[in-house]
CSV table of C-alpha atoms in Angstrom, one decimal:
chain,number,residue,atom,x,y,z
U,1,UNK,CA,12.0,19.3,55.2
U,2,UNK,CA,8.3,20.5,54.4
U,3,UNK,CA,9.6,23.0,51.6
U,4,UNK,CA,10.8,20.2,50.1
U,5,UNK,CA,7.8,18.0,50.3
U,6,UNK,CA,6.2,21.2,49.4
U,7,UNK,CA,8.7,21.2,46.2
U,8,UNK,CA,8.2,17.6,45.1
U,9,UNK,CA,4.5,18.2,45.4
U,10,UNK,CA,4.8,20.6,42.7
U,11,UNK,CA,7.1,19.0,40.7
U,12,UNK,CA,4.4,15.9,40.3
U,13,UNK,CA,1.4,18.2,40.0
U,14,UNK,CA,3.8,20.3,36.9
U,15,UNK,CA,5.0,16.9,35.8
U,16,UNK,CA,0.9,15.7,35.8
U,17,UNK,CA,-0.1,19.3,34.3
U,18,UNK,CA,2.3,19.0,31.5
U,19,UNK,CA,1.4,15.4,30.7
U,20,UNK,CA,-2.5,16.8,30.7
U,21,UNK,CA,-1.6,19.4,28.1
U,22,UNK,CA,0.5,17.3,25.8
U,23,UNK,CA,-2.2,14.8,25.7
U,24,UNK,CA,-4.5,17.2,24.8
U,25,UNK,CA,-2.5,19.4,22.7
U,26,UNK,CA,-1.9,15.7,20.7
U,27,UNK,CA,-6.0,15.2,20.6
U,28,UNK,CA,-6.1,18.6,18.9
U,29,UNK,CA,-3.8,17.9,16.6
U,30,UNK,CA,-5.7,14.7,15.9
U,31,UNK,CA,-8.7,16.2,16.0
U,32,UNK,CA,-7.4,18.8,13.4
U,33,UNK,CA,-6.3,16.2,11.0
U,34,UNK,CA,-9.8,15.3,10.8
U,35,UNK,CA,-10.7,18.0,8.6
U,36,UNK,CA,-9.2,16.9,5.6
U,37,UNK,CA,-11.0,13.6,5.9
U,38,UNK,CA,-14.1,15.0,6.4
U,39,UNK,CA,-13.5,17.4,3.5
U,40,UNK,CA,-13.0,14.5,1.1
U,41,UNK,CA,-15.6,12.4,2.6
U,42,UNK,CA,-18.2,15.1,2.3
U,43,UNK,CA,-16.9,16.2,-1.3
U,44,UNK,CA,-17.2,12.2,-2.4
U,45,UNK,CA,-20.6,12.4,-1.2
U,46,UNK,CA,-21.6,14.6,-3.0
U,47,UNK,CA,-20.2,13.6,-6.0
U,48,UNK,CA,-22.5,10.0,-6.0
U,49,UNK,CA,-25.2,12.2,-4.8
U,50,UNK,CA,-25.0,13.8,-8.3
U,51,UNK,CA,-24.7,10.8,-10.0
U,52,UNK,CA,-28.2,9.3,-8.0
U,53,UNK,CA,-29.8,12.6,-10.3
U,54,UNK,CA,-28.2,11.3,-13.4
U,55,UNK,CA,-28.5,7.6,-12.9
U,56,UNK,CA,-32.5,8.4,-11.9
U,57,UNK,CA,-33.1,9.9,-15.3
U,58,UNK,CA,-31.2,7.0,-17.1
U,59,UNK,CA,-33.4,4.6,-15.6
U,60,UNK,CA,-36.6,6.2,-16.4
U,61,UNK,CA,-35.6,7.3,-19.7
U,62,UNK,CA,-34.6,3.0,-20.0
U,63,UNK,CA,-38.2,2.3,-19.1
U,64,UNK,CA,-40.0,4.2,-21.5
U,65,UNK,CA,-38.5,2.9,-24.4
U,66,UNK,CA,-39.4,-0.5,-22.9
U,67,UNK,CA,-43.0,0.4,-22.3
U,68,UNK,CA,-43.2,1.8,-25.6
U,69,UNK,CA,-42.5,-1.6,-27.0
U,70,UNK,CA,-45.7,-2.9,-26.3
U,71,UNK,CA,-46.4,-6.5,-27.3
U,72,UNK,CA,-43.6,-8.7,-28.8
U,73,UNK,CA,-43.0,-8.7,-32.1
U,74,UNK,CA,-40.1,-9.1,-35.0
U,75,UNK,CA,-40.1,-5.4,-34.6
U,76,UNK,CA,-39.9,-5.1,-31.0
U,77,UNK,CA,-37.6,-7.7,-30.5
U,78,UNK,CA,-35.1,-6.3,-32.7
U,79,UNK,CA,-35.5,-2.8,-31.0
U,80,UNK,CA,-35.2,-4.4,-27.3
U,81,UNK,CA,-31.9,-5.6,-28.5
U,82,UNK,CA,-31.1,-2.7,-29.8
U,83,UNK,CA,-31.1,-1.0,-26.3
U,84,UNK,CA,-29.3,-3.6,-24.7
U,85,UNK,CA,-26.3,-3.4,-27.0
U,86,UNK,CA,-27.1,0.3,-27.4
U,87,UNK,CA,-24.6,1.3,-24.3
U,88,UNK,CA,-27.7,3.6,-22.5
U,89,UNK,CA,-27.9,0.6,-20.1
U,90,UNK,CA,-24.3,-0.1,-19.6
U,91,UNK,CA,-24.0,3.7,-18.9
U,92,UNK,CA,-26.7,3.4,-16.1
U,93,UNK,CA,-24.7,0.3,-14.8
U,94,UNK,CA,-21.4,2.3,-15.2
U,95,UNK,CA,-23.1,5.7,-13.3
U,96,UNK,CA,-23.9,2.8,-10.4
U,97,UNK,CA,-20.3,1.8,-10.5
U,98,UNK,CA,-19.0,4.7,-9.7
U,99,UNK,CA,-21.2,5.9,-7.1
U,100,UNK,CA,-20.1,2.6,-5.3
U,101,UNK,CA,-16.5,3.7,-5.7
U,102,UNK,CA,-16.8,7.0,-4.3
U,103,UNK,CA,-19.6,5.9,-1.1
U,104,UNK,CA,-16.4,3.0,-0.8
U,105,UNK,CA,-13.8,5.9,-0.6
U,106,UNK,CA,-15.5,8.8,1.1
U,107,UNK,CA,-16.2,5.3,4.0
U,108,UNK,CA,-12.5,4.9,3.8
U,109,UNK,CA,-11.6,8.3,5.3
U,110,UNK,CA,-15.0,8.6,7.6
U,111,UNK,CA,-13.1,5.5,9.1
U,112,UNK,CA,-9.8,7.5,8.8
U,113,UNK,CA,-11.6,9.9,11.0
U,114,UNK,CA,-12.6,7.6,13.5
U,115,UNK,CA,-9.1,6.2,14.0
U,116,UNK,CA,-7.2,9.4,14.3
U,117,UNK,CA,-10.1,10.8,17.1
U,118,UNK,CA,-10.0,7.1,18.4
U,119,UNK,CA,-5.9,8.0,18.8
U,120,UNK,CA,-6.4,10.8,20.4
U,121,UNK,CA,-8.9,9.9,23.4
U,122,UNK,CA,-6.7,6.6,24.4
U,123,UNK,CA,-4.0,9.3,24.7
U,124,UNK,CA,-5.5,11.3,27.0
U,125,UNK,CA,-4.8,10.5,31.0
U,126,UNK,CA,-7.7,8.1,32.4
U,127,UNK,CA,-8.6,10.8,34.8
U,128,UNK,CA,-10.3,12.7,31.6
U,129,UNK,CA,-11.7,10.0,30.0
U,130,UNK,CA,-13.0,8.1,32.7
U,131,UNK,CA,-16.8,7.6,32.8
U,132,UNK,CA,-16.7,8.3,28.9
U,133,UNK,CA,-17.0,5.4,26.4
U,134,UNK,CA,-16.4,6.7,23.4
U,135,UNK,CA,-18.7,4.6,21.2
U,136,UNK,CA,-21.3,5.8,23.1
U,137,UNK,CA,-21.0,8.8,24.8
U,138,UNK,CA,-21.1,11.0,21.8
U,139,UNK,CA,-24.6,10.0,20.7
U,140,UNK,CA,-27.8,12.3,20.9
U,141,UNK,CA,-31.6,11.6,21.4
U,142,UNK,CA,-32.6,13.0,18.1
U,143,UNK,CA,-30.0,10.8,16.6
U,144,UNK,CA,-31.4,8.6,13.4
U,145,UNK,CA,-31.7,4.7,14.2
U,146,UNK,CA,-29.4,2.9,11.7
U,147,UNK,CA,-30.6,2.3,8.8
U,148,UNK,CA,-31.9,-1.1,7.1
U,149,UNK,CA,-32.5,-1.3,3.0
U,150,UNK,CA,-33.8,-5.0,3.7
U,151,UNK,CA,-37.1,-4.3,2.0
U,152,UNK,CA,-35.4,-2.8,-0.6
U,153,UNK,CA,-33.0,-5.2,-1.2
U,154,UNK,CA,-35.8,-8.0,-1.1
U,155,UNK,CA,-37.6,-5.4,-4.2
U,156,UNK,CA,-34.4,-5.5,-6.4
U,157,UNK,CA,-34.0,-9.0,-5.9
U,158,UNK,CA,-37.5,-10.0,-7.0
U,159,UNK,CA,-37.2,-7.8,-9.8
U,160,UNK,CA,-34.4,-9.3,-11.1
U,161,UNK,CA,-35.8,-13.1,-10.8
U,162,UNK,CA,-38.7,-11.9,-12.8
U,163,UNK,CA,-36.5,-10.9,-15.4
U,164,UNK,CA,-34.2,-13.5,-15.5
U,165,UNK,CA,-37.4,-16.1,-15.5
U,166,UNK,CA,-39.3,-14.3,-18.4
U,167,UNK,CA,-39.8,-15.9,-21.7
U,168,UNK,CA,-39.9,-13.5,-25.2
U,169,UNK,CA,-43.4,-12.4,-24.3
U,170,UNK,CA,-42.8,-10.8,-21.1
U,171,UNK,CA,-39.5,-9.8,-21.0
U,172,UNK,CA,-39.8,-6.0,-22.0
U,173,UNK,CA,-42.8,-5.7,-19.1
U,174,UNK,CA,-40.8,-7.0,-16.2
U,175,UNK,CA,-37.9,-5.0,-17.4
U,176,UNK,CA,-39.8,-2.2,-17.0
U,177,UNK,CA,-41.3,-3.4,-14.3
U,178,UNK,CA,-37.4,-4.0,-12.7
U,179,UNK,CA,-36.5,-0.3,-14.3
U,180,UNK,CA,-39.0,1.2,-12.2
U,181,UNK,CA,-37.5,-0.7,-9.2
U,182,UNK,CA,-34.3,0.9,-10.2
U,183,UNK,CA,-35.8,4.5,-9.9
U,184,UNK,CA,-36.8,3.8,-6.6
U,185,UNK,CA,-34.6,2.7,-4.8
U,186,UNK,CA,-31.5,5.4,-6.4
U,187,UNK,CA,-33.9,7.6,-5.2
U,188,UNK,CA,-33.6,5.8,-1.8
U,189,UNK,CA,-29.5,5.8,-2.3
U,190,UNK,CA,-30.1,9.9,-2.9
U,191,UNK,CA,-31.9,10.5,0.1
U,192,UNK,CA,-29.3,8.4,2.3
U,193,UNK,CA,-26.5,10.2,0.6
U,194,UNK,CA,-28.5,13.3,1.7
U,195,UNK,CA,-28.0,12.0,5.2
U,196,UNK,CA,-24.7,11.2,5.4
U,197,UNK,CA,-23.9,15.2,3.8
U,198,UNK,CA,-25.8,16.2,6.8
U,199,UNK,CA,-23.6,14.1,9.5
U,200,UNK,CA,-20.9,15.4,7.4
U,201,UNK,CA,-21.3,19.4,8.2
U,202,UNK,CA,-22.7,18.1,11.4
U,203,UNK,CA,-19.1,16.7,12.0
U,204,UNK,CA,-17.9,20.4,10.6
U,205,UNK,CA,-19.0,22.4,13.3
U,206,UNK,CA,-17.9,19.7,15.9
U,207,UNK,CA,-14.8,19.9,14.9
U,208,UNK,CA,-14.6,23.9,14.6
U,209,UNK,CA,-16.1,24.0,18.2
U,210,UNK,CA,-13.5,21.4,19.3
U,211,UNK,CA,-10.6,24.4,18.3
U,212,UNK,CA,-12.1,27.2,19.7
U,213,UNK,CA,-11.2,28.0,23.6
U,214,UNK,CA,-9.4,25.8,25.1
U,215,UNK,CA,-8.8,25.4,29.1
U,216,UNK,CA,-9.4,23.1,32.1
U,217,UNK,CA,-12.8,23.9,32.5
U,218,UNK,CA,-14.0,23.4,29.1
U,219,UNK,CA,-11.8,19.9,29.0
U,220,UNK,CA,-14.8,17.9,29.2
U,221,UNK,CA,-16.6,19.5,26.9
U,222,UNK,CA,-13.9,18.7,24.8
U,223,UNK,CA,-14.1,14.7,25.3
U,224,UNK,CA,-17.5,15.0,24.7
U,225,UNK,CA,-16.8,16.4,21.2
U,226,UNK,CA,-14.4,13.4,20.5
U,227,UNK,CA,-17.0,11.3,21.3
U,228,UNK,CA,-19.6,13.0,19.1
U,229,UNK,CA,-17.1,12.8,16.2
U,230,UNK,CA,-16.6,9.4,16.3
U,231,UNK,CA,-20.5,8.2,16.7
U,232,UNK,CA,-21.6,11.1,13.5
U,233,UNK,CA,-18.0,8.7,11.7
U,234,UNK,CA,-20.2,5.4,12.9
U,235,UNK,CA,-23.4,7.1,11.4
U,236,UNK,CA,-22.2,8.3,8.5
U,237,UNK,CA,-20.6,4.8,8.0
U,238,UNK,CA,-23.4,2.5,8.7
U,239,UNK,CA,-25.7,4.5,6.0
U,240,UNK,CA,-22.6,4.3,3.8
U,241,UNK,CA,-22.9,0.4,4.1
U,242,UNK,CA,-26.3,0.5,3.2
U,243,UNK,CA,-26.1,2.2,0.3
U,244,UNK,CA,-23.6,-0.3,-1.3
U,245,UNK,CA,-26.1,-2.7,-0.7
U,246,UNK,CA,-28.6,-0.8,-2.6
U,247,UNK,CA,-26.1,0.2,-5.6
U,248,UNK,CA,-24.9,-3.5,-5.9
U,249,UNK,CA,-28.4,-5.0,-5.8
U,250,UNK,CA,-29.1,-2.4,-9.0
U,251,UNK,CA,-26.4,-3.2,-10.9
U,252,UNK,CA,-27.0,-6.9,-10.3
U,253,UNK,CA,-30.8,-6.1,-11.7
U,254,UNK,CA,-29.5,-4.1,-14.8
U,255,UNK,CA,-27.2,-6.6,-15.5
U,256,UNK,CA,-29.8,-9.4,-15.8
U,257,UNK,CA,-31.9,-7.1,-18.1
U,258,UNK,CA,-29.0,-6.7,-20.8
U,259,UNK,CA,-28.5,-10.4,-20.6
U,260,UNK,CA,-31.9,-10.8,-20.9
U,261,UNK,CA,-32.9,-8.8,-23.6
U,262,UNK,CA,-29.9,-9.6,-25.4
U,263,UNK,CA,-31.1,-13.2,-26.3
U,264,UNK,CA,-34.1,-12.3,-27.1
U,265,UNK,CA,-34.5,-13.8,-30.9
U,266,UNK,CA,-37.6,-14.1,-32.9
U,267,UNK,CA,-37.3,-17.7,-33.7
U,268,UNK,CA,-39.0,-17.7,-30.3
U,269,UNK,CA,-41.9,-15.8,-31.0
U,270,UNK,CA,-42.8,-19.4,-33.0
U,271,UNK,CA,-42.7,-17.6,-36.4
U,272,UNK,CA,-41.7,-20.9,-38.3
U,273,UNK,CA,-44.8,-23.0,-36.8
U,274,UNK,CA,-47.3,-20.5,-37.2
U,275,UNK,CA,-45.7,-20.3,-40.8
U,276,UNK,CA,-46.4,-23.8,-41.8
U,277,UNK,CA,-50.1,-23.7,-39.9
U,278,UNK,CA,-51.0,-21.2,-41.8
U,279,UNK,CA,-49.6,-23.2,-45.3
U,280,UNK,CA,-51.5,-26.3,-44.0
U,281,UNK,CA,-54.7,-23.5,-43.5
U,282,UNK,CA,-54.6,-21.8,-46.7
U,283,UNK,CA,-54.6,-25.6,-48.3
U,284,UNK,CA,-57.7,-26.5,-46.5
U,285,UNK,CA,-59.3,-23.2,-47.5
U,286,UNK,CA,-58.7,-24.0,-51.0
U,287,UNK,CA,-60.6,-27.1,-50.7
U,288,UNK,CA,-62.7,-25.7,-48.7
U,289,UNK,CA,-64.3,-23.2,-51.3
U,290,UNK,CA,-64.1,-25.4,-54.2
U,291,UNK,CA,-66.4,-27.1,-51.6
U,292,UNK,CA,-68.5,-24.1,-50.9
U,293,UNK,CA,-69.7,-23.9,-54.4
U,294,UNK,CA,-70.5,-27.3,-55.0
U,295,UNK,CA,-72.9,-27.4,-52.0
U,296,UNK,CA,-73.9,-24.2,-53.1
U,297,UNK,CA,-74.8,-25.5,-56.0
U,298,UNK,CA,-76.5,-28.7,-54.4
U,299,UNK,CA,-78.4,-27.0,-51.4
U,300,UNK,CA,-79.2,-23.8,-52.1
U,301,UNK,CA,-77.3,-20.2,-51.8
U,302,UNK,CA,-78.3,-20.4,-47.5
U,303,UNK,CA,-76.1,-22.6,-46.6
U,304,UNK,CA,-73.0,-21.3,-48.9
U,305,UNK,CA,-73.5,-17.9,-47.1
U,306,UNK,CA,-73.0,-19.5,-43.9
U,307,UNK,CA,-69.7,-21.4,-44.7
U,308,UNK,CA,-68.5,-18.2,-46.5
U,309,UNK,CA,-68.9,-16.6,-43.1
U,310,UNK,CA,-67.0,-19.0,-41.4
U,311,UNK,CA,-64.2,-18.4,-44.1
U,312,UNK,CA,-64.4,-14.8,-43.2
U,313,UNK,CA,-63.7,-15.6,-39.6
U,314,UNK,CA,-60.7,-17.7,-40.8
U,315,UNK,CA,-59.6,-14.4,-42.6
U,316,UNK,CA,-59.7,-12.5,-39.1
U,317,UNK,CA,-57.3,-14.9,-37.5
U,318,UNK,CA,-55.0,-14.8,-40.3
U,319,UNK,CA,-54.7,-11.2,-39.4
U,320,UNK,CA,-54.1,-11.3,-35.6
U,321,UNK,CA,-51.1,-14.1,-36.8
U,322,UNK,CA,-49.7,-10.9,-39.0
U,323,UNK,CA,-49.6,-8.8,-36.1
U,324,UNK,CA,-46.2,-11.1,-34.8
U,325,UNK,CA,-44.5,-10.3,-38.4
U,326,UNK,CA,-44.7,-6.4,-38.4
């Protein structure tokens, strides 16, 4: 009778063994499937992080040709058009684009990661997990908090109101003004990219740790290593979140400044009024000097001098209208 208590006893701790190492022979496998997400994920990262480089020297290159246009003119007003049907903005807008699309897909197999470590922890028996929650256990101190692009956002956003509200004269400054906001904050995107590549290898080497030795003692260890996986996925996909935020805000921004400068038209510099002012002038002056010499002739050559100065100060503003027609 004892041996075979004795024998059932074994047969429900082999039966409870083998269950043990199936489930965690399953959370390797899961844990090995990770790899090729995290592969992809760090590879699309860097992809948009070498975009950031390229779309940072669009944008400044953007800017100093709007700075260089100075004050508004028929000449500058045609060349602002110019670069907004030109396709260099477009291209910045397109380099934007994409980096959205590839921070949208390397998130889309970060969050494949999660779920397939997420699989393989529920699988294992409670006695493992228990104490562990796995949204939490895998953090560390020296962790980053989340990240918030508020500010940021706030930037681009005024930016762009200031374009969109600008009349003919002061367009091309708070372009520039919004180009420089552009440099920024891709610059921002960079460094957060820079981040996630880091939570990427970090997720490397917890994954190559989580395939080395395996045995009972080292079991927890190995949950632990879940765990960590899945809060550097959470990282990696909360800084991937703000970064859309950023892109979408800048493309929003150059959007508004090829709308903008593309209906721009020097009718609205006032061209055709300052025309006929100066018609209506140049008719008064006329008078005016066939007056001059009369009184010159009546009052002495004093007085004539001092009205042809005031015609040579009429001549001066004639030239400050000419600056609008070059």
């Amino acid at each position: 009778r004892i041996i075979e208590v004795v024998i059932d006893l074994f047969k429900i701790v082999a039966e409870r063994i083998s269950t043990l190492w199936s489930a965690l022979a399953f959370a390797k496998d899961c844990m090995s499937d990770c790899v090729q997400h995290i592969v992809k994920a760090k590879t699309l990262c860097l992809e948009a992080k070498d975009k950031s480089s390229v779309l940072m020297e669009r944008a400044i290159s953007i800017k100093d040709q709007l700075d260089d246009l100075g004050d508004m003119n028929m000449e500058s007003v045609t060349t602002a058009r110019e670069l907004s049907q030109g396709g260099e903005i477009q291209e910045a807008i397109d380099l934007a684009k994409g980096m959205d699309d590839l921070v949208l897909d390397s998130t889309k197999s970060v969050a494949a990661m999660v779920d397939r470590v997420t699989e393989g922890f529920q699988n294992l028996p409670d006695i493992l997990t228990k104490g562990f929650e796995i949204n939490e256990a895998g953090k560390e101190d020296d962790d980053p908090e989340p990240v918030d692009v508020e500010e940021n956002i706030t930037d681009l956003e005024t930016a762009k109101d200031a374009i969109d509200s600008s009349d003919i004269f002061s367009a091309c400054k708070s372009s520039v003004r919004g180009f420089s906001s552009v440099q920024d904050n891709t610059s921002t995107c960079k460094d957060l990219l820079g981040s996630v590549e880091v939570f990427s290898k970090n997720c490397d080497g917890t994954i190559t740790s989580f395939m080395s030795v395996w045995d009972l003692e080292s079991a927890m260890t190995k949950i632990k290593e879940m765990c960590r996986l899945v809060s550097l996925g959470e990282l990696m996909k909360q800084f991937a979140d703000q970064i859309k935020r950023l892109l979408l805000a800048i493309i929003a921004l150059m959007r508004s400044t090829i709308d903008k400068l593309s209906s721009l038209d020097v009718k609205d510099l006032g061209l055709d009024d300052i025309q006929d002012a100066v018609q209506n002038v140049v008719g008064n002056v006329a008078d005016v000097s066939k007056i001059t010499e009369g009184v010159g002739n009546l009052v002495g050559d004093g007085v004539a001098d001092k009205m042809d100065d005031a015609m040579d100060n009429i001549g001066g503003k004639f030239k400050k209208f000419g600056g609008l027609f070059k």
